[in-house]
């Protein structure tokens, strides 16, 4: 699968470079510096995403910090290729392979994506203030859903506890035991999720702000080089959201919605691919030698690793 991925990435890289060469870009020193700066900033943003994922995944999956960081970088290029965030299925598969479980990786990804909710709501409000309702409405809905998901991690365990008590007091059939077991498992997962968020709220908030700040500044660098007229907070946010929505159509279908979005997509793909080239070998070794970790009781929320493991 790694070899197949490498072939796909190489083909798309050639396609991207041909599109850039045929796009009539004026190869100035200013544009080159802007592209390099944007690429570095985008790599930093993805490193911060990898760190955030690791902080969330470590107590839930028992995986090591380095393994989760490499895992994120291993699947990162797909985020610019696959439509409708279906790249999350690849992340889910890799997390499930690491944890040898499917339920916990789903919780990890839900927590990870829910962290972006408030930022998306802020962007939607900014666009709405400037009259960009067509873009603001879906972004606001997505941001609200993700924010409610964070709230659910804190409220649902309390609700499920009341459900458990009701079943225990009022139902005596055999199937009530099975329902209690399912409710108990769901409540346990939500409790771990809540503790994961509560254990490092400052880091999760700062990492999320850092991720989006790096991407916004990267877009601003590209706009400064090719379209200074759009260099405003509203313009940068609009291009950032447009790029997130259009990247797969640019890479797979050859669409070019705007020069800024097109160039940003190609620059970001080149940056992720450059990092990806160094990841498969160490990631494969980490996966092969990932130690079996022993989880303490759930109340402790601690994961033990073998000697010398991080």
Coordinates of C-alpha atoms in Angstrom, one line a residue:
X1 CA 0.0 0.0 0.0
X2 CA 2.9 2.3 0.7
X3 CA 4.3 1.6 -2.8
X4 CA 0.9 2.3 -4.4
X5 CA 0.6 5.5 -2.5
X6 CA 4.1 6.6 -3.6
X7 CA 3.1 6.0 -7.3
X8 CA -0.2 8.0 -6.9
X9 CA 1.7 10.8 -5.2
X10 CA 4.3 10.9 -7.9
X11 CA 1.7 11.0 -10.7
X12 CA -0.1 13.8 -9.0
X13 CA 3.2 15.7 -8.4
X14 CA 4.0 15.5 -12.1
X15 CA 0.4 16.7 -12.9
X16 CA 0.7 19.6 -10.4
X17 CA 4.1 20.7 -11.8
X18 CA 2.8 20.6 -15.4
X19 CA -0.3 22.6 -14.4
X20 CA 2.0 25.2 -12.7
X21 CA 4.3 25.4 -15.8
X22 CA 1.3 25.9 -18.1
X23 CA -0.4 28.5 -15.8
X24 CA 1.6 31.4 -16.9
X25 CA 3.0 32.1 -13.4
X26 CA 5.7 34.8 -13.4
X27 CA 8.6 33.1 -11.7
X28 CA 9.8 36.0 -9.6
X29 CA 12.0 35.8 -6.5
X30 CA 9.1 37.2 -4.5
X31 CA 6.8 34.4 -5.6
X32 CA 9.5 31.8 -4.8
X33 CA 10.1 33.2 -1.3
X34 CA 6.3 33.3 -0.7
X35 CA 5.9 29.7 -1.8
X36 CA 8.8 28.5 0.4
X37 CA 7.4 30.4 3.4
X38 CA 3.9 29.0 2.8
X39 CA 5.3 25.5 2.5
X40 CA 7.2 25.7 5.8
X41 CA 4.3 27.2 7.6
X42 CA 2.0 24.5 6.3
X43 CA 4.4 21.8 7.5
X44 CA 4.5 23.4 10.9
X45 CA 0.7 23.4 11.0
X46 CA 0.6 19.7 10.2
X47 CA 3.2 19.0 12.8
X48 CA 1.0 20.8 15.3
X49 CA -1.9 18.7 14.1
X50 CA 0.2 15.6 14.6
X51 CA 1.1 16.7 18.2
X52 CA -2.5 17.4 19.0
X53 CA -3.5 13.9 17.7
X54 CA -0.8 12.3 19.7
X55 CA -1.9 14.0 23.0
X56 CA -5.4 12.8 22.4
X57 CA -4.5 9.3 21.2
X58 CA -1.9 8.3 23.8
X59 CA -4.3 7.8 26.8
X60 CA -7.0 6.3 24.6
X61 CA -5.0 4.0 22.5
X62 CA -1.9 3.4 24.5
X63 CA 0.2 4.3 21.5
X64 CA 3.5 6.1 21.7
X65 CA 3.9 9.8 20.9
X66 CA 6.3 9.2 18.0
X67 CA 4.2 6.5 16.4
X68 CA 1.1 8.7 16.3
X69 CA 3.0 11.7 15.0
X70 CA 4.5 9.5 12.2
X71 CA 1.0 8.1 11.6
X72 CA -0.4 11.5 11.0
X73 CA 2.4 12.5 8.6
X74 CA 2.1 9.2 6.8
X75 CA -1.6 9.8 5.8
X76 CA -1.4 13.7 5.6
X77 CA -1.0 14.0 1.7
X78 CA -4.4 12.2 1.3
X79 CA -6.1 15.2 2.9
X80 CA -5.5 17.2 -0.3
X81 CA -6.5 14.4 -2.6
X82 CA -9.6 12.7 -1.3
X83 CA -13.0 14.5 -1.3
X84 CA -15.3 15.2 1.6
X85 CA -12.7 14.4 4.2
X86 CA -12.7 10.7 3.4
X87 CA -9.0 10.7 4.2
X88 CA -10.2 10.3 7.8
X89 CA -11.0 6.7 6.9
X90 CA -7.3 6.1 6.2
X91 CA -6.4 7.7 9.5
X92 CA -9.0 5.6 11.2
X93 CA -7.6 2.4 9.6
X94 CA -4.1 3.2 10.7
X95 CA -5.2 4.1 14.3
X96 CA -7.2 0.9 14.4
X97 CA -4.2 -1.1 13.3
X98 CA -2.1 0.5 16.0
X99 CA -4.7 0.1 18.8
X100 CA -6.1 -3.2 17.5
X101 CA -9.6 -1.7 18.1
X102 CA -12.1 0.3 16.1
X103 CA -14.2 2.0 18.9
X104 CA -11.3 3.9 20.5
X105 CA -9.9 5.3 17.3
X106 CA -13.3 6.6 16.3
X107 CA -13.4 8.5 19.6
X108 CA -9.9 9.8 19.0
X109 CA -10.8 11.2 15.6
X110 CA -14.1 12.7 16.9
X111 CA -12.2 14.6 19.7
X112 CA -9.5 15.7 17.3
X113 CA -11.9 17.2 14.8
X114 CA -14.2 18.7 17.4
X115 CA -11.3 20.9 18.5
X116 CA -11.7 22.9 15.3
X117 CA -15.4 23.8 16.0
X118 CA -14.9 27.2 17.7
X119 CA -12.4 28.4 15.1
X120 CA -14.8 27.5 12.3
X121 CA -17.6 29.4 14.0
X122 CA -15.3 32.4 14.3
X123 CA -14.4 32.3 10.6
X124 CA -18.1 32.0 9.7
X125 CA -19.0 35.0 11.8
X126 CA -16.2 37.0 10.1
X127 CA -17.4 36.0 6.6
X128 CA -21.0 36.8 7.6
X129 CA -20.1 40.2 8.8
X130 CA -18.7 40.9 5.3
X131 CA -21.8 39.5 3.5
X132 CA -20.3 36.1 2.5
X133 CA -23.4 34.1 3.5
X134 CA -23.0 31.4 0.9
X135 CA -19.7 30.3 2.4
X136 CA -20.4 31.3 6.0
X137 CA -23.6 29.2 6.4
X138 CA -22.1 25.7 5.8
X139 CA -19.0 26.6 7.8
X140 CA -21.2 27.8 10.7
X141 CA -23.2 24.6 10.7
X142 CA -20.1 22.5 10.7
X143 CA -18.5 24.5 13.4
X144 CA -21.6 24.4 15.6
X145 CA -21.9 20.6 15.2
X146 CA -18.2 20.1 16.2
X147 CA -18.6 22.4 19.2
X148 CA -21.7 20.5 20.3
X149 CA -19.7 17.3 20.0
X150 CA -17.3 18.7 22.6
X151 CA -20.2 19.5 24.9
X152 CA -21.6 16.0 24.4
X153 CA -18.4 14.5 25.7
X154 CA -19.1 16.2 29.0
X155 CA -22.9 15.9 29.2
X156 CA -23.5 12.4 27.9
X157 CA -21.7 10.5 30.7
X158 CA -24.0 12.1 33.2
X159 CA -27.1 11.2 31.1
X160 CA -25.9 7.6 30.6
X161 CA -25.4 7.3 34.4
X162 CA -29.1 8.2 34.9
X163 CA -30.0 5.6 32.2
X164 CA -28.0 3.0 34.0
X165 CA -29.7 3.7 37.3
X166 CA -33.2 3.6 35.7
X167 CA -32.5 0.2 34.0
X168 CA -31.0 -1.2 37.2
X169 CA -34.0 -0.2 39.4
X170 CA -36.9 -0.8 37.0
X171 CA -35.9 -3.7 34.7
X172 CA -35.2 -7.2 35.6
X173 CA -35.2 -9.1 32.2
X174 CA -32.1 -10.9 30.9
X175 CA -31.8 -8.4 28.1
X176 CA -31.5 -5.6 30.7
X177 CA -28.1 -7.0 31.5
X178 CA -26.9 -6.7 27.9
X179 CA -28.3 -3.1 27.7
X180 CA -26.5 -2.2 30.9
X181 CA -23.2 -3.7 29.5
X182 CA -23.6 -1.6 26.3
X183 CA -24.4 1.6 28.3
X184 CA -21.5 1.0 30.7
X185 CA -19.1 0.6 27.8
X186 CA -20.3 3.7 26.1
X187 CA -20.2 5.7 29.3
X188 CA -16.6 4.4 30.0
X189 CA -15.5 5.6 26.5
X190 CA -17.1 9.0 27.0
X191 CA -15.5 9.3 30.5
X192 CA -12.1 8.6 29.1
X193 CA -12.8 11.2 26.3
X194 CA -13.8 13.8 28.9
X195 CA -10.7 13.1 31.0
X196 CA -8.5 13.3 27.8
X197 CA -9.9 16.8 27.0
X198 CA -9.8 17.9 30.7
X199 CA -6.2 16.7 31.1
X200 CA -4.7 19.1 28.6
X201 CA -7.3 21.8 27.7
X202 CA -4.7 24.6 27.4
X203 CA -2.5 22.6 25.0
X204 CA -5.5 21.5 22.8
X205 CA -6.7 25.1 22.6
X206 CA -3.3 26.6 21.9
X207 CA -2.5 23.8 19.4
X208 CA -5.8 24.5 17.5
X209 CA -5.1 28.2 17.4
X210 CA -1.6 27.6 16.2
X211 CA -2.7 25.2 13.5
X212 CA -5.1 27.6 12.0
X213 CA -2.8 30.6 12.5
X214 CA 0.0 28.9 10.5
X215 CA -2.4 28.0 7.7
X216 CA -3.8 31.5 7.5
X217 CA -0.4 33.1 7.5
X218 CA 0.7 30.6 4.8
X219 CA -2.3 31.7 2.6
X220 CA -1.5 35.4 3.4
X221 CA 2.1 34.9 2.1
X222 CA 0.8 33.5 -1.2
X223 CA -1.8 36.3 -1.6
X224 CA 0.9 38.9 -0.9
X225 CA 2.9 37.5 -3.8
X226 CA 0.2 37.1 -6.5
X227 CA -2.9 39.1 -5.4
X228 CA -2.1 41.9 -2.8
X229 CA -5.6 43.2 -3.4
X230 CA -7.1 40.3 -1.5
X231 CA -4.7 40.6 1.4
X232 CA -7.2 41.2 4.2
X233 CA -8.4 39.0 7.0
X234 CA -11.6 38.4 5.2
X235 CA -9.8 37.5 1.9
X236 CA -7.3 35.2 3.7
X237 CA -10.1 33.3 5.5
X238 CA -12.2 33.0 2.3
X239 CA -9.2 31.6 0.4
X240 CA -8.3 29.2 3.3
X241 CA -11.8 27.8 3.4
X242 CA -12.0 27.7 -0.4
X243 CA -8.8 25.8 -0.6
X244 CA -10.0 23.2 2.0
X245 CA -13.1 22.6 -0.1
X246 CA -11.5 22.6 -3.6
X247 CA -8.1 20.9 -3.1
X248 CA -9.3 17.4 -4.3
X249 CA -11.0 18.9 -7.4
X250 CA -7.8 20.7 -8.2
X251 CA -5.6 17.6 -7.8
X252 CA -7.9 15.1 -9.4
X253 CA -10.0 17.0 -11.9
X254 CA -7.7 19.8 -12.9
X255 CA -10.0 22.6 -11.8
X256 CA -8.6 26.0 -11.1
X257 CA -11.1 28.0 -9.0
X258 CA -8.7 30.9 -8.5
X259 CA -4.9 31.5 -8.8
X260 CA -4.4 31.8 -5.1
X261 CA -6.4 28.6 -4.2
X262 CA -4.7 26.6 -7.0
X263 CA -1.2 27.7 -6.1
X264 CA -1.8 27.1 -2.4
X265 CA -3.0 23.6 -3.1
X266 CA 0.1 22.7 -5.2
X267 CA 2.5 24.3 -2.7
X268 CA 0.9 22.5 0.2
X269 CA 0.9 19.2 -1.6
X270 CA 4.6 19.5 -2.4
X271 CA 5.3 20.4 1.2
X272 CA 3.4 17.3 2.6
X273 CA 5.0 15.0 0.0
X274 CA 8.5 16.2 0.9
X275 CA 7.8 15.3 4.5
X276 CA 6.1 12.1 3.6
X277 CA 9.2 10.8 1.8
X278 CA 11.0 10.5 5.1
X279 CA 8.1 8.9 7.0
X280 CA 7.3 5.4 5.7
X281 CA 10.4 3.6 6.8
X282 CA 10.5 4.8 10.5
X283 CA 6.7 4.6 10.7
X284 CA 6.8 1.0 9.5
X285 CA 9.4 0.1 12.0
X286 CA 7.5 1.8 14.8
X287 CA 4.3 -0.1 13.8
X288 CA 6.2 -3.4 13.7
X289 CA 7.8 -2.9 17.1
X290 CA 4.9 -1.1 18.9
X291 CA 5.0 -2.5 22.4
X292 CA 1.9 -3.9 24.2
X293 CA 1.0 -1.3 26.8
X294 CA -0.7 -2.0 30.1
X295 CA -3.5 0.4 31.0
X296 CA -4.0 1.2 34.7
X297 CA -7.6 1.4 36.0
X298 CA -9.7 4.0 34.1
X299 CA -9.7 6.5 37.0
X300 CA -5.9 6.8 36.8
X301 CA -6.0 7.7 33.1
X302 CA -2.3 6.7 32.7
X303 CA -0.6 4.6 30.1
X304 CA 2.5 2.6 30.9
X305 CA 5.2 1.8 28.3
X306 CA 8.1 -0.4 28.1
X307 CA 11.7 0.7 29.1
X308 CA 13.0 3.4 26.8
X309 CA 9.7 3.9 25.0
X310 CA 8.2 7.3 24.7

